[in-house]
């Protein structure tokens, strides 16, 4: 018989969800403005801007599995994952401000290197919070539906954060005639809000009984992550799907500023509100749909809707105009499901693995997951800059006025429509291999003594 689910208090749900004010802000703002800041304010060539942003994300991918394994060790030694989360919350605002504090007049290559170093430090601080944060749902509740409830609340806050930062931060920047000053003030305000949301949420991490565990090397941390990937086929399928969808959404996020300026001849705020406002409204609806037909079917429907909406935007090549806000709104409604449902499936995957191999690996799964998500988002920016470079996009500094060639405008539209639609289609192929359903989670067996004895911890 299936055991009753452990209910979550409203306070736990709210405290956990508020962390997505930070994760949503950091996940949105650099993706939206960082490449544009490099190409159109600092004068960095598009391809080099892509290399710099990708290099910072590659560092993220390298450290996330280590942070995940160390988070599991911290849980065992100190009874909580809270320490790293607090450290990341306090450090991130400082490094985030430095990323957008490049003095005017620096040569583009020097300015680009400044951004690279500062953004690498920012990403490291973010990972200290994000990796254990992702691991927490598997520990806060043990039920399939309770996790959906927890993650749905998180996605509502996440979507609100995306709307707040995506629409509000560019408005702060544009309120100043001096672009350098505008970016700096934007970074100060955004960094403080991001750090505060993360800090508050750090205290939802529960305290348990410390235990003695053997010391592990960094190489052991990577081996643990690889073992998690090898033994969990559901994790591999879900991670590959989320990575591809992160690539598609990261590409559209990075391209939004370019679409607004060069295709619509308007600010990015209206475009962003058109995307995120429907996501905010539909986030709770996807939770209801998933309870009726299952997370897996609901996620597939959301993905198809997003792909169709993106493909429809291709018509901007021949008939550019404000009608774009319609398919963008449909994509936003679908995006809410594409975010909430896989994030509620990840704790199911962790629980499924724990039932067979023992507890204590949630941080490892979280680290590998964050590395995969980061890879997808980073490659989104990379793909955009490659398309811009191929299509002849002209970079500029804050004081320059340029006119983009028609090929560059076409490249911007394609990177916002056809390319992400094709990537979404590929993600549905990988998701077809995801096997878990509600009965697999709520009826999971207890771990065997052999599995527990084989646990390196």
Tab-separated table of C-alpha atoms in Angstrom, residues 86-265:
chain	number	residue	atom	x	y	z
A	86	UNK	CA	24.171	31.608	2.524
A	87	UNK	CA	27.694	32.164	1.189
A	88	UNK	CA	26.425	32.328	-2.391
A	89	UNK	CA	23.632	34.721	-1.397
A	90	UNK	CA	26.071	37.188	0.160
A	91	UNK	CA	28.753	37.035	-2.546
A	92	UNK	CA	26.596	37.191	-5.665
A	93	UNK	CA	25.462	40.855	-5.429
A	94	UNK	CA	29.077	42.064	-5.162
A	95	UNK	CA	30.304	40.192	-8.231
A	96	UNK	CA	27.136	40.922	-10.212
A	97	UNK	CA	27.662	44.670	-9.795
A	98	UNK	CA	31.310	44.310	-10.861
A	99	UNK	CA	30.187	42.557	-14.073
A	100	UNK	CA	28.381	45.716	-15.202
A	101	UNK	CA	30.875	48.203	-13.780
A	102	UNK	CA	33.244	48.317	-16.777
A	103	UNK	CA	34.658	51.865	-17.072
A	104	UNK	CA	33.849	53.717	-20.290
A	105	UNK	CA	36.652	54.021	-22.810
A	106	UNK	CA	38.376	50.676	-22.237
A	107	UNK	CA	39.458	48.806	-25.380
A	108	UNK	CA	36.838	46.169	-26.310
A	109	UNK	CA	39.143	43.215	-25.567
A	110	UNK	CA	39.990	44.572	-22.099
A	111	UNK	CA	36.340	45.331	-21.386
A	112	UNK	CA	35.415	41.811	-22.491
A	113	UNK	CA	37.988	40.222	-20.191
A	114	UNK	CA	36.732	42.357	-17.282
A	115	UNK	CA	33.210	41.010	-17.868
A	116	UNK	CA	34.513	37.446	-18.166
A	117	UNK	CA	36.370	37.474	-14.824
A	118	UNK	CA	33.558	39.207	-12.931
A	119	UNK	CA	30.864	37.003	-14.432
A	120	UNK	CA	32.805	33.818	-13.641
A	121	UNK	CA	32.929	34.920	-9.991
A	122	UNK	CA	29.204	35.743	-10.098
A	123	UNK	CA	28.335	32.364	-11.593
A	124	UNK	CA	30.388	30.596	-8.925
A	125	UNK	CA	28.517	32.390	-6.140
A	126	UNK	CA	25.209	31.544	-7.818
A	127	UNK	CA	26.104	27.846	-8.039
A	128	UNK	CA	26.845	27.749	-4.307
A	129	UNK	CA	23.167	28.564	-3.796
A	130	UNK	CA	21.507	27.005	-6.831
A	131	UNK	CA	22.885	23.469	-6.612
A	132	UNK	CA	21.733	22.706	-3.036
A	133	UNK	CA	18.516	24.656	-3.687
A	134	UNK	CA	17.600	22.254	-6.477
A	135	UNK	CA	18.327	19.277	-4.208
A	136	UNK	CA	15.959	20.429	-1.437
A	137	UNK	CA	12.533	19.347	-2.835
A	138	UNK	CA	13.532	15.677	-2.631
A	139	UNK	CA	14.252	16.213	1.084
A	140	UNK	CA	11.396	18.554	1.989
A	141	UNK	CA	8.655	16.124	0.928
A	142	UNK	CA	8.401	12.517	-0.244
A	143	UNK	CA	5.246	12.638	-2.378
A	144	UNK	CA	4.694	12.906	-6.131
A	145	UNK	CA	1.858	15.446	-5.830
A	146	UNK	CA	3.385	17.412	-2.933
A	147	UNK	CA	6.475	18.015	-5.032
A	148	UNK	CA	4.298	19.307	-7.858
A	149	UNK	CA	2.661	21.668	-5.360
A	150	UNK	CA	6.033	22.865	-4.068
A	151	UNK	CA	7.531	23.354	-7.523
A	152	UNK	CA	4.377	25.027	-8.849
A	153	UNK	CA	4.659	27.672	-6.122
A	154	UNK	CA	8.307	28.088	-6.982
A	155	UNK	CA	7.521	28.535	-10.672
A	156	UNK	CA	4.937	31.222	-9.902
A	157	UNK	CA	7.660	33.184	-8.080
A	158	UNK	CA	10.180	32.289	-10.788
A	159	UNK	CA	7.854	33.603	-13.493
A	160	UNK	CA	7.158	36.764	-11.509
A	161	UNK	CA	10.933	37.246	-11.132
A	162	UNK	CA	11.466	36.795	-14.860
A	163	UNK	CA	8.798	39.405	-15.521
A	164	UNK	CA	10.172	41.762	-12.865
A	165	UNK	CA	13.783	41.569	-14.007
A	166	UNK	CA	13.144	41.112	-17.712
A	167	UNK	CA	10.821	44.096	-17.976
A	168	UNK	CA	11.972	46.245	-15.054
A	169	UNK	CA	15.759	46.030	-15.290
A	170	UNK	CA	15.981	47.377	-18.874
A	171	UNK	CA	13.688	50.236	-17.808
A	172	UNK	CA	16.155	51.147	-15.043
A	173	UNK	CA	19.015	50.992	-17.541
A	174	UNK	CA	17.208	53.087	-20.125
A	175	UNK	CA	16.315	55.779	-17.562
A	176	UNK	CA	19.913	57.051	-17.794
A	177	UNK	CA	21.359	58.843	-20.803
A	178	UNK	CA	24.767	57.378	-19.990
A	179	UNK	CA	24.516	53.657	-20.876
A	180	UNK	CA	27.423	52.715	-18.602
A	181	UNK	CA	25.759	54.376	-15.614
A	182	UNK	CA	22.415	52.842	-16.537
A	183	UNK	CA	23.849	49.325	-16.535
A	184	UNK	CA	25.633	49.954	-13.223
A	185	UNK	CA	22.495	51.186	-11.430
A	186	UNK	CA	20.539	48.292	-12.927
A	187	UNK	CA	23.107	45.828	-11.584
A	188	UNK	CA	23.084	47.335	-8.078
A	189	UNK	CA	19.292	47.160	-7.772
A	190	UNK	CA	19.016	43.716	-9.346
A	191	UNK	CA	21.952	42.273	-7.380
A	192	UNK	CA	20.464	43.311	-4.045
A	193	UNK	CA	17.033	41.844	-4.860
A	194	UNK	CA	18.564	38.598	-6.153
A	195	UNK	CA	20.787	38.205	-3.094
A	196	UNK	CA	17.960	38.934	-0.663
A	197	UNK	CA	15.639	36.339	-2.211
A	198	UNK	CA	18.376	33.726	-2.096
A	199	UNK	CA	19.341	34.549	1.486
A	200	UNK	CA	15.783	34.237	2.812
A	201	UNK	CA	15.284	30.906	1.065
A	202	UNK	CA	18.541	29.505	2.456
A	203	UNK	CA	16.844	29.032	5.811
A	204	UNK	CA	14.335	26.503	4.461
A	205	UNK	CA	17.168	23.951	4.394
A	206	UNK	CA	16.467	21.586	7.250
A	207	UNK	CA	18.868	20.653	9.997
A	208	UNK	CA	19.457	16.986	10.640
A	209	UNK	CA	21.799	14.868	12.698
A	210	UNK	CA	25.456	15.165	11.615
A	211	UNK	CA	27.266	11.948	10.776
A	212	UNK	CA	30.855	11.022	10.023
A	213	UNK	CA	31.645	10.509	6.339
A	214	UNK	CA	34.947	9.801	4.604
A	215	UNK	CA	36.730	12.632	2.817
A	216	UNK	CA	36.385	12.742	-0.966
A	217	UNK	CA	38.677	14.257	-3.581
A	218	UNK	CA	37.470	16.444	-6.445
A	219	UNK	CA	37.979	13.467	-8.769
A	220	UNK	CA	35.664	11.439	-6.512
A	221	UNK	CA	33.056	14.194	-6.826
A	222	UNK	CA	33.071	13.848	-10.610
A	223	UNK	CA	32.985	10.056	-10.390
A	224	UNK	CA	29.925	10.268	-8.152
A	225	UNK	CA	28.159	12.484	-10.681
A	226	UNK	CA	29.041	10.151	-13.556
A	227	UNK	CA	27.784	7.173	-11.542
A	228	UNK	CA	24.455	8.948	-10.977
A	229	UNK	CA	24.128	9.516	-14.723
A	230	UNK	CA	25.078	5.951	-15.591
A	231	UNK	CA	22.751	4.195	-13.166
A	232	UNK	CA	19.643	6.382	-13.638
A	233	UNK	CA	18.145	6.166	-17.112
A	234	UNK	CA	15.226	8.440	-16.101
A	235	UNK	CA	17.744	11.099	-15.049
A	236	UNK	CA	19.610	10.886	-18.352
A	237	UNK	CA	16.405	11.264	-20.365
A	238	UNK	CA	15.082	14.158	-18.281
A	239	UNK	CA	18.438	15.959	-18.200
A	240	UNK	CA	18.931	15.703	-21.974
A	241	UNK	CA	15.417	17.065	-22.495
A	242	UNK	CA	15.892	19.986	-20.103
A	243	UNK	CA	19.309	20.789	-21.593
A	244	UNK	CA	17.838	21.025	-25.090
A	245	UNK	CA	14.922	23.123	-23.909
A	246	UNK	CA	17.323	25.368	-22.007
A	247	UNK	CA	19.184	25.831	-25.294
A	248	UNK	CA	15.955	26.833	-27.073
A	249	UNK	CA	14.710	29.215	-24.382
A	250	UNK	CA	18.207	30.622	-23.792
A	251	UNK	CA	18.483	31.382	-27.500
A	252	UNK	CA	15.146	33.215	-27.496
A	253	UNK	CA	15.963	35.041	-24.271
A	254	UNK	CA	19.278	36.290	-25.627
A	255	UNK	CA	17.632	37.255	-28.897
A	256	UNK	CA	14.718	39.198	-27.383
A	257	UNK	CA	16.683	42.437	-27.029
A	258	UNK	CA	17.766	42.224	-30.678
A	259	UNK	CA	14.228	41.477	-31.909
A	260	UNK	CA	12.846	44.415	-29.956
A	261	UNK	CA	15.427	46.876	-31.249
A	262	UNK	CA	16.035	45.809	-34.832
A	263	UNK	CA	12.800	44.062	-35.879
A	264	UNK	CA	10.126	45.898	-33.884
A	265	UNK	CA	12.012	49.188	-33.418
